[in-house]
GROMACS .gro file of C-alpha atoms in nm:
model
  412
    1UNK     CA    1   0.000   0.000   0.000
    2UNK     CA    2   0.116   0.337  -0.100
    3UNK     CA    3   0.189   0.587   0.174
    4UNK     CA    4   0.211   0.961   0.104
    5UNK     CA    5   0.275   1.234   0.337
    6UNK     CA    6  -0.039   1.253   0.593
    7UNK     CA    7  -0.123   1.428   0.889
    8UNK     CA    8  -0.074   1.147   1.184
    9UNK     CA    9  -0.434   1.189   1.393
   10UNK     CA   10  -0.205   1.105   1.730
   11UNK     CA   11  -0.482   1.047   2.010
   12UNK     CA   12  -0.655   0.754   1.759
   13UNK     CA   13  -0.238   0.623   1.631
   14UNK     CA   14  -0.162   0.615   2.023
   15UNK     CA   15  -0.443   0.415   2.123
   16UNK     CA   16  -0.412   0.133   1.821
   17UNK     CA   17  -0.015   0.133   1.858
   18UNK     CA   18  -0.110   0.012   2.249
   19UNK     CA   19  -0.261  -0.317   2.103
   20UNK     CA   20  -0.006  -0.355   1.831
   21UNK     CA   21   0.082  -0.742   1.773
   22UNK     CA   22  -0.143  -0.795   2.076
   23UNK     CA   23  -0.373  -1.125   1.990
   24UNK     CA   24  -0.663  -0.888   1.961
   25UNK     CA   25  -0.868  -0.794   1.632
   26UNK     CA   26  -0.857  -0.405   1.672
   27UNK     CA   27  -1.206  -0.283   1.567
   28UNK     CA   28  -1.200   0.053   1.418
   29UNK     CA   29  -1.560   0.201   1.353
   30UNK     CA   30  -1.694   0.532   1.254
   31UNK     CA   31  -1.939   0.683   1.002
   32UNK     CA   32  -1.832   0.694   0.666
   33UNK     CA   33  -1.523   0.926   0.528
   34UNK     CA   34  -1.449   1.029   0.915
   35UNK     CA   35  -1.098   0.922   0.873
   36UNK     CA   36  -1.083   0.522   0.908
   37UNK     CA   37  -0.917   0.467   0.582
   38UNK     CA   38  -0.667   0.743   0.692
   39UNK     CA   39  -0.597   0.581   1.030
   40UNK     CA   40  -0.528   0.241   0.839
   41UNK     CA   41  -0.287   0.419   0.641
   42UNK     CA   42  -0.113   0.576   0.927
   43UNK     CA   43  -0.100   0.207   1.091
   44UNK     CA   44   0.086   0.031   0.767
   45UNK     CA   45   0.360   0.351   0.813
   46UNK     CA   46   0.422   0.302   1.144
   47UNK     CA   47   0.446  -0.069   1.099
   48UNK     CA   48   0.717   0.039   0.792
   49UNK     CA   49   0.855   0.273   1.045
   50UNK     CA   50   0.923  -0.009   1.317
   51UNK     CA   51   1.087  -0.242   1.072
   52UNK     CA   52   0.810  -0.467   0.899
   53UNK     CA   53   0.871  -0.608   0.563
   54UNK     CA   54   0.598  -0.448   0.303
   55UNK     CA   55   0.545  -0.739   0.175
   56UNK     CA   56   0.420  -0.872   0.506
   57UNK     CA   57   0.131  -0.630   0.519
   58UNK     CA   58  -0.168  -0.713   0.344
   59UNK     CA   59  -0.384  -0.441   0.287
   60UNK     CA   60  -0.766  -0.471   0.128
   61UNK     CA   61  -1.017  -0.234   0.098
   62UNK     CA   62  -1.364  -0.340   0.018
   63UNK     CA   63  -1.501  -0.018  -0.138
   64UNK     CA   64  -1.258  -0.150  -0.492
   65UNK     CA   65  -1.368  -0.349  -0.751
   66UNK     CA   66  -1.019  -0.478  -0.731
   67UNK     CA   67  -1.137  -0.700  -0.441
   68UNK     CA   68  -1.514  -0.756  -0.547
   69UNK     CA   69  -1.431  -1.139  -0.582
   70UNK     CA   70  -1.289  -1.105  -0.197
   71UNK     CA   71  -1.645  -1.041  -0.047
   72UNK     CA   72  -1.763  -1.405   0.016
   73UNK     CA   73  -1.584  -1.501   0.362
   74UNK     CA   74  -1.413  -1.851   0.228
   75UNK     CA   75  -1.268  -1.713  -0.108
   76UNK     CA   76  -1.121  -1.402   0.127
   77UNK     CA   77  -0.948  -1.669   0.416
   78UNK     CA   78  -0.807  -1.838   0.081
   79UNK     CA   79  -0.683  -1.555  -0.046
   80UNK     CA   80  -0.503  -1.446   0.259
   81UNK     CA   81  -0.348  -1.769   0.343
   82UNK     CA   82  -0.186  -1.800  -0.002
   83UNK     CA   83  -0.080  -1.459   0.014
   84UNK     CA   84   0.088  -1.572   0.345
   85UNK     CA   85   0.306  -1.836   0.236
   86UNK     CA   86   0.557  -1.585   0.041
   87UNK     CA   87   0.606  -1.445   0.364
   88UNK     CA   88   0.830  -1.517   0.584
   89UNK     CA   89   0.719  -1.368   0.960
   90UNK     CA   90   0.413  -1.246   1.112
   91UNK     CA   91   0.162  -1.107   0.843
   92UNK     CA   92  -0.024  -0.780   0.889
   93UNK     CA   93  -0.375  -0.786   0.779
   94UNK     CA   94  -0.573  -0.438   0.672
   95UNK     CA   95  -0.895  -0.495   0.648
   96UNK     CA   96  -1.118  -0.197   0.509
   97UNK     CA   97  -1.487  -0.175   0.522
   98UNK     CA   98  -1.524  -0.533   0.623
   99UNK     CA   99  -1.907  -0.526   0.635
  100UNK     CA  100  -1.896  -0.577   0.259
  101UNK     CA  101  -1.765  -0.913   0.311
  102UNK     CA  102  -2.123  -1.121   0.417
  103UNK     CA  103  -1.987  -1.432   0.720
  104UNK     CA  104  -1.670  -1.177   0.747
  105UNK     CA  105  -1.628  -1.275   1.095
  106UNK     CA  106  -1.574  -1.657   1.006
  107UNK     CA  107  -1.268  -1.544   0.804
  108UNK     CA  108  -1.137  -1.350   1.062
  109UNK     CA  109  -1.135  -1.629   1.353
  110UNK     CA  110  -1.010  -1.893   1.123
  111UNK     CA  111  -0.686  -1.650   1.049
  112UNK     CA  112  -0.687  -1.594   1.382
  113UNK     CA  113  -0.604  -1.989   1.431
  114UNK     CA  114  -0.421  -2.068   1.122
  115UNK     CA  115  -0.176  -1.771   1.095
  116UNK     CA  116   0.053  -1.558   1.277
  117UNK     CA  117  -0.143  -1.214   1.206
  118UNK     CA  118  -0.214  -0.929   1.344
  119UNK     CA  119  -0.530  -0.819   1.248
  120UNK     CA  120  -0.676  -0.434   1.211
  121UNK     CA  121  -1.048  -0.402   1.041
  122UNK     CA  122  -1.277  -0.066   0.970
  123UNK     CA  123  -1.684  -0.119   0.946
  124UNK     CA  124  -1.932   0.175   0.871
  125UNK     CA  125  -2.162  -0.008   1.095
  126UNK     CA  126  -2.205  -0.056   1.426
  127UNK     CA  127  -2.394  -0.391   1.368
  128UNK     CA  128  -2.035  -0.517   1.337
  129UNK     CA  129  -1.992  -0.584   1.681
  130UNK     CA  130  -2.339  -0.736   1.732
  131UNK     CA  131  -2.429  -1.069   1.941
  132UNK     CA  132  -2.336  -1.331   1.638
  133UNK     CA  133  -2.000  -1.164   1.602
  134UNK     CA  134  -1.929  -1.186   1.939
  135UNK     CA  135  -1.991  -1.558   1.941
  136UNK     CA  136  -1.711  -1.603   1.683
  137UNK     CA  137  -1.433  -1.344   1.869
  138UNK     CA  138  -1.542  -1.272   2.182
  139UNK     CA  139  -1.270  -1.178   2.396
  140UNK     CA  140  -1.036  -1.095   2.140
  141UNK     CA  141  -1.124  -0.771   2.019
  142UNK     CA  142  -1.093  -0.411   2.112
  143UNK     CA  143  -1.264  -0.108   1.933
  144UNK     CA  144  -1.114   0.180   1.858
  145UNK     CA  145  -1.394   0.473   1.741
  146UNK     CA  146  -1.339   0.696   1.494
  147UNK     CA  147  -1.480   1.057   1.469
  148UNK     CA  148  -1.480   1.324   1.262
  149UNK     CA  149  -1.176   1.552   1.321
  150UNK     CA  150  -1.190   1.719   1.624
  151UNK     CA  151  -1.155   2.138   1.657
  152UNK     CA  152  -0.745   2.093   1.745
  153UNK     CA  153  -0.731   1.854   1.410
  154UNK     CA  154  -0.953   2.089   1.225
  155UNK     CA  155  -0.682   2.343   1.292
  156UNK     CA  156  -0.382   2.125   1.237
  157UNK     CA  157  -0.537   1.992   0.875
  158UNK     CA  158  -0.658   2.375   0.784
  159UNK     CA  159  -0.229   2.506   0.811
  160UNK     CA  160  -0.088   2.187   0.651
  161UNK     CA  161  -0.377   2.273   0.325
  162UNK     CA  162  -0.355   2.650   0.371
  163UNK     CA  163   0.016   2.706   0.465
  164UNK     CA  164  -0.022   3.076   0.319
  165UNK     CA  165  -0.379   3.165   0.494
  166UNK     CA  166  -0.360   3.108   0.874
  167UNK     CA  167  -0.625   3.245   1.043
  168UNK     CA  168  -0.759   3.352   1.437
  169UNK     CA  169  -0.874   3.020   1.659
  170UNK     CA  170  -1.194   3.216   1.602
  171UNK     CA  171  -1.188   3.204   1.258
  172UNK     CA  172  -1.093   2.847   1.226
  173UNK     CA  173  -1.401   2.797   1.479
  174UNK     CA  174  -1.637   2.980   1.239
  175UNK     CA  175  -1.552   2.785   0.994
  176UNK     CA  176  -1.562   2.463   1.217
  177UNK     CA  177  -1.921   2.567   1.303
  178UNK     CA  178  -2.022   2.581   0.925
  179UNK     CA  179  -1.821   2.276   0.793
  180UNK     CA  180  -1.794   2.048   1.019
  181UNK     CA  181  -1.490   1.777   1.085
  182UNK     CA  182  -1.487   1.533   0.764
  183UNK     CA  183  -1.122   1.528   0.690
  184UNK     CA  184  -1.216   1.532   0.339
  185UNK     CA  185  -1.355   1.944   0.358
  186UNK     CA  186  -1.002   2.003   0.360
  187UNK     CA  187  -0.946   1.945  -0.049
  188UNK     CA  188  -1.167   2.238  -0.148
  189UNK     CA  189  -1.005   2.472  -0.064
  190UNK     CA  190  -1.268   2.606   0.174
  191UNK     CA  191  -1.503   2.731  -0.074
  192UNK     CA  192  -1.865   2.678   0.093
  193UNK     CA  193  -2.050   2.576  -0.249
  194UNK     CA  194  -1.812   2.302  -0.297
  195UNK     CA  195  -1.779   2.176   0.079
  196UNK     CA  196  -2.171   2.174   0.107
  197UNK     CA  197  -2.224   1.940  -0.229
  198UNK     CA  198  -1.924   1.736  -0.150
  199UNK     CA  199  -2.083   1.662   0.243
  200UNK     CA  200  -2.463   1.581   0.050
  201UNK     CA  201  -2.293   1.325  -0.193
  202UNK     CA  202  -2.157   1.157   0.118
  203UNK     CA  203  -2.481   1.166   0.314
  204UNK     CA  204  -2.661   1.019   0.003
  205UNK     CA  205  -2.465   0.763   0.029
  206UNK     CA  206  -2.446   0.730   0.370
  207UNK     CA  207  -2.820   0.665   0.399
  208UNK     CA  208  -2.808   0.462   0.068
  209UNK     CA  209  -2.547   0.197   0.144
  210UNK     CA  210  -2.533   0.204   0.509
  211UNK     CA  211  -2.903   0.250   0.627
  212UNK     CA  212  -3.140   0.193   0.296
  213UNK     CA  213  -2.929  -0.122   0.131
  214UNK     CA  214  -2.858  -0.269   0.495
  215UNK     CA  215  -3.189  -0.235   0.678
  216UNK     CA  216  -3.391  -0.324   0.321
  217UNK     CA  217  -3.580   0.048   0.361
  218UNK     CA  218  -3.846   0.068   0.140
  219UNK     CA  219  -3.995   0.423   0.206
  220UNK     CA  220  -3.698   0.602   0.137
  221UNK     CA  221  -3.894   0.954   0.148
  222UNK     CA  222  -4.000   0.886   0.499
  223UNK     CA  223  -3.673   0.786   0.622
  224UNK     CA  224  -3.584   1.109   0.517
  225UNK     CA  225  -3.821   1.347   0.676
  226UNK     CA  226  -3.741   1.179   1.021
  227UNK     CA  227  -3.357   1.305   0.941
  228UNK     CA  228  -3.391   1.592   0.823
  229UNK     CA  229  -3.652   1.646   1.165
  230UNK     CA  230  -3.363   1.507   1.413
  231UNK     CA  231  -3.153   1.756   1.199
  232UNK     CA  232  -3.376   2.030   1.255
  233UNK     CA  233  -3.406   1.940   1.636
  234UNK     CA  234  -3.061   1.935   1.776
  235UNK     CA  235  -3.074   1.988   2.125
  236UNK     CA  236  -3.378   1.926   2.174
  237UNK     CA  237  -3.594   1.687   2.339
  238UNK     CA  238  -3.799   1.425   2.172
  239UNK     CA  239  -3.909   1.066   2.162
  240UNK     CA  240  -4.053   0.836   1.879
  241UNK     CA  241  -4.416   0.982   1.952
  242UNK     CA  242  -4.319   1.346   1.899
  243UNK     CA  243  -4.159   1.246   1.568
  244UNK     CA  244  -4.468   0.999   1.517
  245UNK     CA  245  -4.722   1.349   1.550
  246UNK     CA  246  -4.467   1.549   1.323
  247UNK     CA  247  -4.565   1.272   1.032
  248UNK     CA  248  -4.883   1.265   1.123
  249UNK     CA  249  -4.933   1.626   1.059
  250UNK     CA  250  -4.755   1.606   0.723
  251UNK     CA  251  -4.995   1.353   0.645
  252UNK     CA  252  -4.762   1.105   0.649
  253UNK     CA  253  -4.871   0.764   0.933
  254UNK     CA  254  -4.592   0.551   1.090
  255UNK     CA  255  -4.600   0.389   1.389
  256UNK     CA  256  -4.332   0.482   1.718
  257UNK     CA  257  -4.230   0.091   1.696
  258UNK     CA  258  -4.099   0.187   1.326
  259UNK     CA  259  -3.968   0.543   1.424
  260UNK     CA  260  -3.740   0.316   1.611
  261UNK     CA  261  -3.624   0.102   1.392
  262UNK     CA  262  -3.541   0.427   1.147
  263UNK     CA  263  -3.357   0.586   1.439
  264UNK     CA  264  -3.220   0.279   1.546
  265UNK     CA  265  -3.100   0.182   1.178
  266UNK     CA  266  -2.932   0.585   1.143
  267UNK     CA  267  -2.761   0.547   1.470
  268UNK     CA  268  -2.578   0.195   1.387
  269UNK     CA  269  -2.471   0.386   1.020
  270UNK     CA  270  -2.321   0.655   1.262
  271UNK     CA  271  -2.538   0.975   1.118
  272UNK     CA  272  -2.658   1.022   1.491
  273UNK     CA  273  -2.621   0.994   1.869
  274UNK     CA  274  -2.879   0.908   2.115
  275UNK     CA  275  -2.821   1.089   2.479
  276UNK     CA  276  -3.031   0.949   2.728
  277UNK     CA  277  -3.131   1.123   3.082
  278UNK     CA  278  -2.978   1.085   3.406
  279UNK     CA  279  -3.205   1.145   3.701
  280UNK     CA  280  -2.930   1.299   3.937
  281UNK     CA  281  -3.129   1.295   4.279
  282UNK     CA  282  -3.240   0.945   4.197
  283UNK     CA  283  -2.967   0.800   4.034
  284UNK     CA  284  -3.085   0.641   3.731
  285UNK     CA  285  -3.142   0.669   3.352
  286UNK     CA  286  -3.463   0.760   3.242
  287UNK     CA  287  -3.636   0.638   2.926
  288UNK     CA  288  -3.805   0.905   2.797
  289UNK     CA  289  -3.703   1.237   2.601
  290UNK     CA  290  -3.387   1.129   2.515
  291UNK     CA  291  -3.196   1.428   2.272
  292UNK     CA  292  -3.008   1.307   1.946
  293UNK     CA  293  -2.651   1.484   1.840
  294UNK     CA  294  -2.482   1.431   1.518
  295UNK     CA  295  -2.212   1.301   1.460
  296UNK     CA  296  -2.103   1.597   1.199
  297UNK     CA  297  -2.270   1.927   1.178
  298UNK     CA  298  -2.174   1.951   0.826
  299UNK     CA  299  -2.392   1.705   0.683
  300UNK     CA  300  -2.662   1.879   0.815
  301UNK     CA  301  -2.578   2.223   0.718
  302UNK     CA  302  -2.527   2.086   0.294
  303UNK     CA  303  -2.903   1.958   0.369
  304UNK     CA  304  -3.086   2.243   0.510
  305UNK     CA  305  -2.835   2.508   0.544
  306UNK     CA  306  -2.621   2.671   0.861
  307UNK     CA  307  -2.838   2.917   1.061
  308UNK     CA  308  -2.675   3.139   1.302
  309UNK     CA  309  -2.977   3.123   1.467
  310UNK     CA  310  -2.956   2.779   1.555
  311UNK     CA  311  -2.599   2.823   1.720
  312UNK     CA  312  -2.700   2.730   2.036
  313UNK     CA  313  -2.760   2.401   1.931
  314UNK     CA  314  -2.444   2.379   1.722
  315UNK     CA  315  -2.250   2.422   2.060
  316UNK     CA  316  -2.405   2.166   2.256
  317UNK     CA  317  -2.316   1.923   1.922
  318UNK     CA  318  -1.949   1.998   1.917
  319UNK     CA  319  -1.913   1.944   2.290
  320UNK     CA  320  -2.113   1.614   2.292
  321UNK     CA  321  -1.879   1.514   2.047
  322UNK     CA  322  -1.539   1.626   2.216
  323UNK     CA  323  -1.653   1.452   2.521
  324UNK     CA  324  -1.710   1.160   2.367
  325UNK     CA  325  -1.373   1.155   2.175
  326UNK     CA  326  -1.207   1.257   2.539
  327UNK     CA  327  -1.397   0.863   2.622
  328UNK     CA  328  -1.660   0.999   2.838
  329UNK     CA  329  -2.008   0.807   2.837
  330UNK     CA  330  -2.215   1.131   2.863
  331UNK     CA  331  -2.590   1.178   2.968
  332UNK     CA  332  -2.815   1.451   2.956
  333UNK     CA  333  -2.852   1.515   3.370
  334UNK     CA  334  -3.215   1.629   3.495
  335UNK     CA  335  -3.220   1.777   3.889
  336UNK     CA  336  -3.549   1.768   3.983
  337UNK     CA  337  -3.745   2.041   3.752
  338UNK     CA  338  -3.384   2.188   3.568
  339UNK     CA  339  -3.156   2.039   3.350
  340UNK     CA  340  -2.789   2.019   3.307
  341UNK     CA  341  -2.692   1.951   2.914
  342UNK     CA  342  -2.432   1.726   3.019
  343UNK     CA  343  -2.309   1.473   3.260
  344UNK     CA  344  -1.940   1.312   3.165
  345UNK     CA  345  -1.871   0.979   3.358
  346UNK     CA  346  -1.505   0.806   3.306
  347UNK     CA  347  -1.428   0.556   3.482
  348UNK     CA  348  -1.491   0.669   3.898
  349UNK     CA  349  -1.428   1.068   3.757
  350UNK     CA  350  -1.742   1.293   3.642
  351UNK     CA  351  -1.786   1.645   3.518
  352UNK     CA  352  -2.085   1.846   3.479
  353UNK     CA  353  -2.129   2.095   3.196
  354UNK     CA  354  -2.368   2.360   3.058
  355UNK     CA  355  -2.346   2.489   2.674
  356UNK     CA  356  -2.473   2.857   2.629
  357UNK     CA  357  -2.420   3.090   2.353
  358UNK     CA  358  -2.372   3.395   2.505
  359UNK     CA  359  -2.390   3.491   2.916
  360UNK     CA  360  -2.505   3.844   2.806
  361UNK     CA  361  -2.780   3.899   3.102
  362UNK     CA  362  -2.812   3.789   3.479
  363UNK     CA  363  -3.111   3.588   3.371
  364UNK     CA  364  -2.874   3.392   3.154
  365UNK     CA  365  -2.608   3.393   3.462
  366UNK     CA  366  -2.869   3.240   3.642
  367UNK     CA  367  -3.035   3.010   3.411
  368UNK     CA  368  -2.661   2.803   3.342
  369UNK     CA  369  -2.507   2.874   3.695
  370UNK     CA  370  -2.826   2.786   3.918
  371UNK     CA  371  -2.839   2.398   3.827
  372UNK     CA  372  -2.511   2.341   3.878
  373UNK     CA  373  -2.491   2.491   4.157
  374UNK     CA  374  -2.772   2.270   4.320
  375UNK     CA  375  -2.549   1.948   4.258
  376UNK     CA  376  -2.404   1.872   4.600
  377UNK     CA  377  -2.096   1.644   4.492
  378UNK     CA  378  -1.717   1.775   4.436
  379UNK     CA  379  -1.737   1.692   4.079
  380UNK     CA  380  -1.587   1.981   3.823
  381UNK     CA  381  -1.838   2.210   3.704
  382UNK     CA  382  -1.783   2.400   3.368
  383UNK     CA  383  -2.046   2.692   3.218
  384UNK     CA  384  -1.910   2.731   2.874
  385UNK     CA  385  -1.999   2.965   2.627
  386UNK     CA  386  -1.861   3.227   2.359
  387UNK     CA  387  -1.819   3.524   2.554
  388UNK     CA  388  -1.439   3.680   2.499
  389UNK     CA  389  -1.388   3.693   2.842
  390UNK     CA  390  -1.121   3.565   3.094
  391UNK     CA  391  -1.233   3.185   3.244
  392UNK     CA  392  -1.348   3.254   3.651
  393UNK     CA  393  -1.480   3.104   3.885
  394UNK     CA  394  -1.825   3.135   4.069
  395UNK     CA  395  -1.903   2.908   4.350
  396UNK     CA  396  -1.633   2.689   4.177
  397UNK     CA  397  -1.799   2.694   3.902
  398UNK     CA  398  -1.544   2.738   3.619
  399UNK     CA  399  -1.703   2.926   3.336
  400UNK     CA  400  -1.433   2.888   2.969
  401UNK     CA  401  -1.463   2.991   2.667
  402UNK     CA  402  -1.584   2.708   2.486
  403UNK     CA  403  -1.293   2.713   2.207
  404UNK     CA  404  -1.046   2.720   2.540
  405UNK     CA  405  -1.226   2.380   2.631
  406UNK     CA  406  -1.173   2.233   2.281
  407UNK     CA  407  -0.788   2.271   2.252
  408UNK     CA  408  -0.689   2.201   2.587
  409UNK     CA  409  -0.573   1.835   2.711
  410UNK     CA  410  -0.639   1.866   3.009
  411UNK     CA  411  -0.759   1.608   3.238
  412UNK     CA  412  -1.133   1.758   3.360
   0.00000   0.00000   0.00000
């Protein structure tokens, strides 16, 4: 496999190079063009780089016609093994888009058992690590998930491609805000007409190949109203029924058990997120009014356009997103009658956060501080918003600027 010059996504090489020649199928899954094939890539040059033959790395990617004849489990496990034996050493196997190979997972244990491998696959589908395919490797895998880049990578790609423009953090933020994080943005030379049809082509085929083709969707109109009404709803809080009325009153009937199975079938292709609610006092998750994210802003913006309006709701995406990347499981915390946007656990650590746009009035102050203020534990607390002001403290209550909380690493 040819490797050019790239920009090395650290946090995501870090983590895989732990489990390096480790008997462990490392997992990597994310939504469509958020950087998997990239991050295989960066894995065969840092194999090169610690002294691997080249012709011990096999590298297939299922999106080619090169490999169509490879999709049929047996004829791939025959292919590798005779690829094998003009090798001499352990053979590393790169394995992209796997979920175009139907049985893949009865390839991958028998190489597991026949062959001294080491084994890294990429799947656009989160049914990859479902019930059957734990019955053939349980125990012996580890995923690794892959986002869209985050602010500090939207940066670092923007001066690599733009040597001779570097802009302001807030700049690069605007134009964070508008694009969104799909490494690929960064070959059009930021020109918003081209960007916005480049992000629809890759939700068309997002929902065609990874939610239509997969779940067998026959009403492909109606899938599409629900997205476009999570996309419209951001932030907000909703369950199937509210989505269920929305139809209803376009004259369109579908019933909440299907309204799940769309969202269910858009979350496994990675287009969104569901947050669920954390009942603080009483210490549980609640099932009902759950808020979806996405998992990049730009998509939605080529579909119904970027609306400064909305930028409340833009914030609260971008954060959801950083905490996850940061390996938080986040929920959506409710204290008795208020709510707090989100609730980080990791591990025995938590932190609370609000999103705001602006603090500009004490009704606002109050509004973001007051909930947090309420919670009784010793947990970090964090009011972030856009204000251009010097982070302090009330109550210790840290309020940042929210473009301070993306490029920091700092443990929270």
């Amino acid at each position: 496999m040819e490797v050019n010059f790239m920009i090395k996504r650290e946090t995501y090489l870090n983590e895989i190079k732990n489990f390096m020649n480790k008997p462990v199928i490392k997992v990597i899954t994310g939504m469509r063009r958020s950087g998997k094939s990239m991050i295989l890539k960066l894995i065969s040059q840092e194999l090169l780089e610690l002294g691997v033959n080249k012709n011990n790395i096999i590298y297939i990617n299922f999106e080619s016609l090169m490999f169509a004849e490879l999709t049929e489990f047996k004829k791939l496990y025959e292919y590798i093994m005779e690829k094998s034996k003009e090798r001499e050493g352990r053979v590393y196997i790169l394995l992209d888009e796997i979920q175009e190979v139907k049985h893949w997972e009865k390839s991958i244990n028998s190489l597991m058992v026949d062959l001294d491998c080491d084994i890294y696959i990429t799947g656009s589908n989160a049914n990859l690590l479902s019930s059957e395919l734990a019955t053939y490797i349980a125990g012996r895998y580890v995923e690794i998930k892959i986002y869209p880049l985050s602010f500090k990578e939207y940066i670092e790609f923007a001066k690599v491609e733009n040597p001779d423009k570097i802009l302001s953090n807030d700049e690069y933020f605007s134009q964070y805000l508008q694009f969104g994080g799909l490494p690929g943005i960064h070959n059009f030379n930021y020109d918003k007409n081209n960007i916005y049809q480049y992000l629809s082509d890759i939700y068309n085929s997002v929902l065609l190949k990874d939610v239509i083709a997969r779940n067998n969707i026959r009403d492909i109109e109606l899938l599409e109203r629900i997205v476009l009404y999570i996309f419209d709803n951001i932030g907000n809080t909703f369950s199937a029924k509210n989505i269920s009325d929305f139809l209803k009153s376009q004259g369109r009937k579908l019933s909440r058990e299907t309204v799940y199975n769309y969202l269910k079938a858009l979350e496994n292709a990675y287009i969104i997120s569901k947050v669920q609610r954390y009942d603080i006092k009483g210490k549980a998750i609640l099932e009902t009014q759950e808020k979806f994210y996405l998992t990049d802003l730009g998509l939605r913006h080529a579909k119904l356009g970027y609306r400064a309006n909305d930028i409340a709701g833009y914030l609260e995406n971008i954060v959801y997103l950083e905490l996850l990347r940061r390996k938080y499981t986040v929920n959506i915390g409710k204290l008795q009658t208020k709510e707090i946007d989100f609730i980080g656990t990791l591990r025995d650590e938590k932190l609370y956060i609000q999103v705001t746009y602006l603090l500009a009035s004490p009704e606002t102050m109050e509004r973001e501080f007051f909930p947090l203020k309420n919670i009784k534990d010793n947990y970090p607390k964090y009011v972030l918003s856009m204000d251009n002001l010097e982070s302090y403290n009330i109550e210790g209550i840290k309020r940042e600027k929210i473009i301070d909380f993306l490029l920091t690493n700092e443990k929270y």
